[in-house]
Amino acid sequence: MRPDQDYFEETRLGKAYDLKLLRRLRPFTRPHRRLIVWSVGLVVLITLLDLALPYVTKLAIDRYIVPPAASAPDSRPGPPPAERYLSIDLADPAAAAVVGKYAGVARIDGNTARIAFTDLPRLTPADLAELRRDDLAGLTGLAAIFLVLVILDFLLNFSQAMVMEYAGQRMMHDLRMQLYGHIQDLALEFFIRNPVGRLVTRVTSDIQNMYELFTSFVSFIFKDLVLLAGIAAVMLALNWKLALVTFAVLPLVAAASIGFSKHARDIFRILRVQVAEINTRFSETIGGMRAIQLFRQEANNSRRFAALNHENYLAGMRQIRVLAVFLPLIEVLAVVSVALIVWYGGGRVLDETLSLGALVAFVSYIRMFYRPLRDLAEKYNILQNAMASAERIFLVLDTTTVLPQPSLPPGGRFPQLDRLEEIRFDNVDFRYVTGEPVLKQVSFNLRRGETVAVVGATGAGKTSLISLIPRLYDPTAGRILLNGRDLREYPSAVFRDKMALVMQESFLFSGTIRENVFDGAGGPAPARAEEIIAAANLNGLVGRLPHGLDTLLGESGSLISSGERQLIAIARAFARNPQLILFDEATSYIDSQTELLIQQALERLMRQRTALVVAHRLSTVRNAQRILVMNRGRVIESGSHAELMARQGFYYRLHQAQPGAGPAQ
Ligand code: UTP
Ligand code: MG
């Protein structure tokens, strides 16, 4: 890879947290603002519900199971304050009857009887149940409320997830469409520099990461932070001293989290880079499978891949080591918090300054408190990935290697182009990469109706020259004039519509022949379609195929020979009915019969049209009015076949060297 090809070298993208990136996401969230607001509202409700559940437990314990010891109901010296009593209202005859049976146990005080909790085991179960009937009823009521809250929690969680995922999916959809559209508009130069695998990652997993960022970010900010704050508030309200004792562990938790993020950051980044590299390598392998198998590069390739894979494994292990310290550490701290609650809170229960219910609720709350912290590692990973993905997506979206299109001239109209009268190269220089000129000072012109051929050794720059005419690339110096105006003054659609390029290695899309020839749209009327197929000499091929025109081609037309592929490309050119034909003859060997078919089809195609033909077979050249002879990026001779032969120069020698060239005609 050349040093200037690593446009998106992942390793360079280090600063994963850039809030600016989040701000750039705003245009994508804006259309779904309502859904997001809904989602956030639901999250707040869910959090309140989550906070309510331990509180209901506390109520159940404190009110009905083990009520806190009431301080002495009156100032009379009586029962010591630290004892718990079951109070019984003697107005209820059933209760009074039970109390009557246990005269030695109950203390009667006016209309209320009290039995110490320590004496309760002396009652028969049936009597006990009778005395605690109200408590049981209250407990049942609270259990029912608990159940309702849990069901509500489920329903809210379900709705929240649906709303959020819906918004996330929509955003991902929009972002992917925009990215796809943008990539399609980029100049070819961009694709020379960026490997396919990397771009594929952009459109697939990077977008997926953004989606996860969106969903987990909302849940992190709104669910976890609100939950943490809520728990802290409730705990402080329940018993601020116990809350503060419990929070004593938090600095350790913070230290652990910071230590984790410091270590994890590098490792997560390395892993990310390696995954991208594996993707790139893999897609290149698939693309070049033919060459790999042909040149028996499998072992070599596997060795290189194994090295990459091993590095990935090592980084994976480092990540696991960090996680393996962090996760249990958080677990230990959670248990320490519980122990603190049991130790300090338990003591307060003993000296009656804390209810048992509150203690139980504290334990539940602290468990809830650590849950988001335990997920922190995962969230951290998502956030890091997503930030890096966002950065790379925006890097592509910000890439402006589009061919600059002209701005509207002052008159308000682009130059018109009804007929291509003349194309003129005016001292054109061109290179793909700095320092390696491909075309040097090329000047020639091509008038309407003319056929000009370009010949030259391999690598002379013929394909490059022909690619400049539809403005696949821009010259690095000099101008290309179309009807006397610089090509760059026209919007590229204007002239591309009027030309058809038959490429050296024609690219066929996976799809049917019909779709390839007629651009996917329904195509012309059947009679016209047949005419085009016949003119392009495709009848033979179409007749041989099982489904005729509707036969599916393998990906990039791999089931079609290169001769047939060129016939299909000619038919495609016919279908567009262009004014200018740019034909780059295939270099691969084509049998003489197919060659003849191509020759005929090409002649038909060029009739009445302007044509620039890159020819490898001199038989193609003879009909041209003019021949440009190229060598190392320069046009070194030009003239008709007869003139060039008479000159006995480069063309003459080229001609002599060609097998079966025969005597000059
Ligand atoms: P061409 O592809 O224009 O040569 O490459 P050609 O005359 O058509 O060759 P044949 O007959 O089809 O084989 C001209 C030079 O440009 C470089 C090539 O390495 C060659 O030296 N080149 C071509 C690039 O650097 N990048 C490209 O994408 C294409
Ligand atoms: Mg070529």
PDB file of N, CA, C and O and ligand atoms in Angstrom, residues 2 192 430-433 436-439 456-467 473 504 584-585 587 614 616 630, ligand 1:
ATOM      1  N   ARG A   2       0.541   2.191  -0.792  1.00  0.00           N
ATOM      2  CA  ARG A   2       1.337   3.410  -0.823  1.00  0.00           C
ATOM      3  C   ARG A   2       1.054   4.233   0.432  1.00  0.00           C
ATOM      4  O   ARG A   2      -0.027   4.173   0.975  1.00  0.00           O
ATOM      5  N   ILE A 192      -9.535   4.469  -5.462  1.00  0.00           N
ATOM      6  CA  ILE A 192      -8.186   3.951  -5.662  1.00  0.00           C
ATOM      7  C   ILE A 192      -7.486   3.908  -4.310  1.00  0.00           C
ATOM      8  O   ILE A 192      -6.674   3.052  -4.033  1.00  0.00           O
ATOM      9  N   PHE A 430      -1.685  13.967 -17.050  1.00  0.00           N
ATOM     10  CA  PHE A 430      -2.506  13.259 -16.069  1.00  0.00           C
ATOM     11  C   PHE A 430      -1.652  12.282 -15.285  1.00  0.00           C
ATOM     12  O   PHE A 430      -0.712  11.696 -15.801  1.00  0.00           O
ATOM     13  N   ARG A 431      -1.971  12.133 -13.995  1.00  0.00           N
ATOM     14  CA  ARG A 431      -1.333  11.091 -13.175  1.00  0.00           C
ATOM     15  C   ARG A 431      -2.327  10.634 -12.112  1.00  0.00           C
ATOM     16  O   ARG A 431      -3.215  11.388 -11.701  1.00  0.00           O
ATOM     17  N   TYR A 432      -2.178   9.361 -11.717  1.00  0.00           N
ATOM     18  CA  TYR A 432      -3.023   8.836 -10.641  1.00  0.00           C
ATOM     19  C   TYR A 432      -2.420   9.187  -9.300  1.00  0.00           C
ATOM     20  O   TYR A 432      -3.106   9.565  -8.369  1.00  0.00           O
ATOM     21  N   VAL A 433      -1.079   9.005  -9.201  1.00  0.00           N
ATOM     22  CA  VAL A 433      -0.397   9.345  -7.951  1.00  0.00           C
ATOM     23  C   VAL A 433       0.752  10.286  -8.263  1.00  0.00           C
ATOM     24  O   VAL A 433       1.355  10.215  -9.334  1.00  0.00           O
ATOM     25  N   GLU A 436       4.169  10.033 -10.685  1.00  0.00           N
ATOM     26  CA  GLU A 436       4.143   9.003 -11.722  1.00  0.00           C
ATOM     27  C   GLU A 436       3.238   9.431 -12.859  1.00  0.00           C
ATOM     28  O   GLU A 436       2.095   9.002 -12.951  1.00  0.00           O
ATOM     29  N   PRO A 437       3.742  10.309 -13.721  1.00  0.00           N
ATOM     30  CA  PRO A 437       2.903  10.805 -14.811  1.00  0.00           C
ATOM     31  C   PRO A 437       2.452   9.670 -15.724  1.00  0.00           C
ATOM     32  O   PRO A 437       3.222   8.758 -16.008  1.00  0.00           O
ATOM     33  N   VAL A 438       1.196   9.732 -16.133  1.00  0.00           N
ATOM     34  CA  VAL A 438       0.638   8.692 -16.997  1.00  0.00           C
ATOM     35  C   VAL A 438       0.402   9.258 -18.400  1.00  0.00           C
ATOM     36  O   VAL A 438       0.642   8.593 -19.397  1.00  0.00           O
ATOM     37  N   LEU A 439      -0.049  10.508 -18.469  1.00  0.00           N
ATOM     38  CA  LEU A 439      -0.216  11.168 -19.770  1.00  0.00           C
ATOM     39  C   LEU A 439       0.614  12.445 -19.756  1.00  0.00           C
ATOM     40  O   LEU A 439       0.628  13.171 -18.758  1.00  0.00           O
ATOM     41  N   GLY A 456      -0.979   1.475 -28.957  1.00  0.00           N
ATOM     42  CA  GLY A 456       0.231   1.650 -28.158  1.00  0.00           C
ATOM     43  C   GLY A 456       0.461   0.445 -27.290  1.00  0.00           C
ATOM     44  O   GLY A 456      -0.449  -0.366 -27.087  1.00  0.00           O
ATOM     45  N   ALA A 457       1.691   0.353 -26.774  1.00  0.00           N
ATOM     46  CA  ALA A 457       2.041  -0.802 -25.954  1.00  0.00           C
ATOM     47  C   ALA A 457       1.231  -0.790 -24.670  1.00  0.00           C
ATOM     48  O   ALA A 457       0.601   0.212 -24.326  1.00  0.00           O
ATOM     49  N   THR A 458       1.272  -1.885 -23.982  1.00  0.00           N
ATOM     50  CA  THR A 458       0.533  -1.987 -22.742  1.00  0.00           C
ATOM     51  C   THR A 458       1.121  -1.002 -21.716  1.00  0.00           C
ATOM     52  O   THR A 458       2.334  -0.813 -21.660  1.00  0.00           O
ATOM     53  N   GLY A 459       0.251  -0.333 -20.979  1.00  0.00           N
ATOM     54  CA  GLY A 459       0.731   0.654 -20.009  1.00  0.00           C
ATOM     55  C   GLY A 459       1.043   2.001 -20.618  1.00  0.00           C
ATOM     56  O   GLY A 459       1.506   2.905 -19.931  1.00  0.00           O
ATOM     57  N   ALA A 460       0.765   2.171 -21.921  1.00  0.00           N
ATOM     58  CA  ALA A 460       1.097   3.435 -22.579  1.00  0.00           C
ATOM     59  C   ALA A 460       0.194   4.570 -22.106  1.00  0.00           C
ATOM     60  O   ALA A 460       0.547   5.740 -22.226  1.00  0.00           O
ATOM     61  N   GLY A 461      -1.008   4.220 -21.573  1.00  0.00           N
ATOM     62  CA  GLY A 461      -1.907   5.254 -21.077  1.00  0.00           C
ATOM     63  C   GLY A 461      -3.190   5.377 -21.890  1.00  0.00           C
ATOM     64  O   GLY A 461      -3.907   6.369 -21.773  1.00  0.00           O
ATOM     65  N   LYS A 462      -3.484   4.342 -22.697  1.00  0.00           N
ATOM     66  CA  LYS A 462      -4.664   4.425 -23.566  1.00  0.00           C
ATOM     67  C   LYS A 462      -5.953   4.457 -22.751  1.00  0.00           C
ATOM     68  O   LYS A 462      -6.834   5.290 -22.986  1.00  0.00           O
ATOM     69  N   THR A 463      -6.058   3.521 -21.804  1.00  0.00           N
ATOM     70  CA  THR A 463      -7.267   3.474 -20.982  1.00  0.00           C
ATOM     71  C   THR A 463      -7.411   4.768 -20.179  1.00  0.00           C
ATOM     72  O   THR A 463      -8.508   5.314 -20.047  1.00  0.00           O
ATOM     73  N   SER A 464      -6.281   5.249 -19.690  1.00  0.00           N
ATOM     74  CA  SER A 464      -6.327   6.492 -18.912  1.00  0.00           C
ATOM     75  C   SER A 464      -6.843   7.634 -19.778  1.00  0.00           C
ATOM     76  O   SER A 464      -7.683   8.427 -19.344  1.00  0.00           O
ATOM     77  N   LEU A 465      -6.357   7.693 -20.996  1.00  0.00           N
ATOM     78  CA  LEU A 465      -6.769   8.768 -21.909  1.00  0.00           C
ATOM     79  C   LEU A 465      -8.279   8.739 -22.154  1.00  0.00           C
ATOM     80  O   LEU A 465      -8.964   9.760 -22.060  1.00  0.00           O
ATOM     81  N   ILE A 466      -8.764   7.535 -22.395  1.00  0.00           N
ATOM     82  CA  ILE A 466     -10.186   7.418 -22.729  1.00  0.00           C
ATOM     83  C   ILE A 466     -11.057   7.719 -21.496  1.00  0.00           C
ATOM     84  O   ILE A 466     -12.176   8.223 -21.612  1.00  0.00           O
ATOM     85  N   SER A 467     -10.503   7.449 -20.292  1.00  0.00           N
ATOM     86  CA  SER A 467     -11.281   7.686 -19.065  1.00  0.00           C
ATOM     87  C   SER A 467     -11.454   9.168 -18.764  1.00  0.00           C
ATOM     88  O   SER A 467     -12.320   9.544 -17.980  1.00  0.00           O
ATOM     89  N   TYR A 473     -11.872  11.062 -14.340  1.00  0.00           N
ATOM     90  CA  TYR A 473     -10.825  11.785 -13.627  1.00  0.00           C
ATOM     91  C   TYR A 473     -10.662  13.129 -14.310  1.00  0.00           C
ATOM     92  O   TYR A 473     -11.066  13.302 -15.451  1.00  0.00           O
ATOM     93  N   GLN A 504     -12.531  -1.964 -21.096  1.00  0.00           N
ATOM     94  CA  GLN A 504     -11.642  -3.069 -21.394  1.00  0.00           C
ATOM     95  C   GLN A 504     -12.116  -4.337 -20.675  1.00  0.00           C
ATOM     96  O   GLN A 504     -12.218  -5.401 -21.259  1.00  0.00           O
ATOM     97  N   ASP A 584     -12.901   0.547 -25.464  1.00  0.00           N
ATOM     98  CA  ASP A 584     -11.584   0.085 -25.015  1.00  0.00           C
ATOM     99  C   ASP A 584     -11.548  -1.418 -25.257  1.00  0.00           C
ATOM    100  O   ASP A 584     -12.156  -2.187 -24.518  1.00  0.00           O
ATOM    101  N   GLU A 585     -10.848  -1.796 -26.299  1.00  0.00           N
ATOM    102  CA  GLU A 585     -10.880  -3.199 -26.713  1.00  0.00           C
ATOM    103  C   GLU A 585     -10.303  -4.105 -25.630  1.00  0.00           C
ATOM    104  O   GLU A 585      -9.318  -3.750 -24.983  1.00  0.00           O
ATOM    105  N   THR A 587      -8.231  -6.892 -23.837  1.00  0.00           N
ATOM    106  CA  THR A 587      -6.871  -7.382 -24.112  1.00  0.00           C
ATOM    107  C   THR A 587      -6.810  -8.898 -24.094  1.00  0.00           C
ATOM    108  O   THR A 587      -5.933  -9.494 -24.685  1.00  0.00           O
ATOM    109  N   VAL A 614      -9.863   2.418 -28.591  1.00  0.00           N
ATOM    110  CA  VAL A 614      -8.548   1.897 -28.213  1.00  0.00           C
ATOM    111  C   VAL A 614      -8.452   0.502 -28.798  1.00  0.00           C
ATOM    112  O   VAL A 614      -9.313  -0.342 -28.534  1.00  0.00           O
ATOM    113  N   HIS A 616      -6.269  -3.013 -29.817  1.00  0.00           N
ATOM    114  CA  HIS A 616      -5.087  -3.860 -29.645  1.00  0.00           C
ATOM    115  C   HIS A 616      -4.865  -4.679 -30.904  1.00  0.00           C
ATOM    116  O   HIS A 616      -3.769  -5.068 -31.230  1.00  0.00           O
ATOM    117  N   MET A 630       0.465   5.862 -29.201  1.00  0.00           N
ATOM    118  CA  MET A 630       0.929   6.325 -27.886  1.00  0.00           C
ATOM    119  C   MET A 630       2.116   5.522 -27.418  1.00  0.00           C
ATOM    120  O   MET A 630       2.213   4.322 -27.645  1.00  0.00           O
TER     121      MET A 630
HETATM  122  P1  UTP B   1      -3.350   2.433 -18.681  1.00  0.00           P
HETATM  123  O1  UTP B   1      -4.316   1.508 -18.070  1.00  0.00           O
HETATM  124  O2  UTP B   1      -3.850   3.733 -19.169  1.00  0.00           O
HETATM  125  O3  UTP B   1      -2.541   1.728 -19.830  1.00  0.00           O
HETATM  126  O4  UTP B   1      -2.215   2.709 -17.593  1.00  0.00           O
HETATM  127  P2  UTP B   1      -3.108   1.093 -21.182  1.00  0.00           P
HETATM  128  O5  UTP B   1      -2.393   1.778 -22.270  1.00  0.00           O
HETATM  129  O6  UTP B   1      -4.559   1.110 -21.197  1.00  0.00           O
HETATM  130  O7  UTP B   1      -2.569  -0.409 -21.072  1.00  0.00           O
HETATM  131  P3  UTP B   1      -3.256  -1.733 -21.643  1.00  0.00           P
HETATM  132  O8  UTP B   1      -2.866  -1.831 -23.064  1.00  0.00           O
HETATM  133  O9  UTP B   1      -4.687  -1.631 -21.412  1.00  0.00           O
HETATM  134  O10 UTP B   1      -2.611  -2.808 -20.862  1.00  0.00           O
HETATM  135  C1  UTP B   1      -1.176   3.656 -17.796  1.00  0.00           C
HETATM  136  C2  UTP B   1      -0.370   3.738 -16.538  1.00  0.00           C
HETATM  137  O11 UTP B   1      -1.158   4.195 -15.473  1.00  0.00           O
HETATM  138  C3  UTP B   1      -0.980   3.389 -14.353  1.00  0.00           C
HETATM  139  C4  UTP B   1      -0.522   2.058 -14.861  1.00  0.00           C
HETATM  140  O12 UTP B   1       0.352   1.467 -13.962  1.00  0.00           O
HETATM  141  C5  UTP B   1       0.215   2.417 -16.130  1.00  0.00           C
HETATM  142  O13 UTP B   1       1.579   2.591 -15.855  1.00  0.00           O
HETATM  143  N1  UTP B   1      -2.268   3.272 -13.618  1.00  0.00           N
HETATM  144  C6  UTP B   1      -3.356   2.818 -14.261  1.00  0.00           C
HETATM  145  C7  UTP B   1      -2.348   3.649 -12.306  1.00  0.00           C
HETATM  146  O14 UTP B   1      -1.371   4.055 -11.699  1.00  0.00           O
HETATM  147  N2  UTP B   1      -3.568   3.563 -11.648  1.00  0.00           N
HETATM  148  C8  UTP B   1      -4.682   3.105 -12.281  1.00  0.00           C
HETATM  149  O15 UTP B   1      -5.762   3.034 -11.666  1.00  0.00           O
HETATM  150  C9  UTP B   1      -4.568   2.735 -13.621  1.00  0.00           C
END
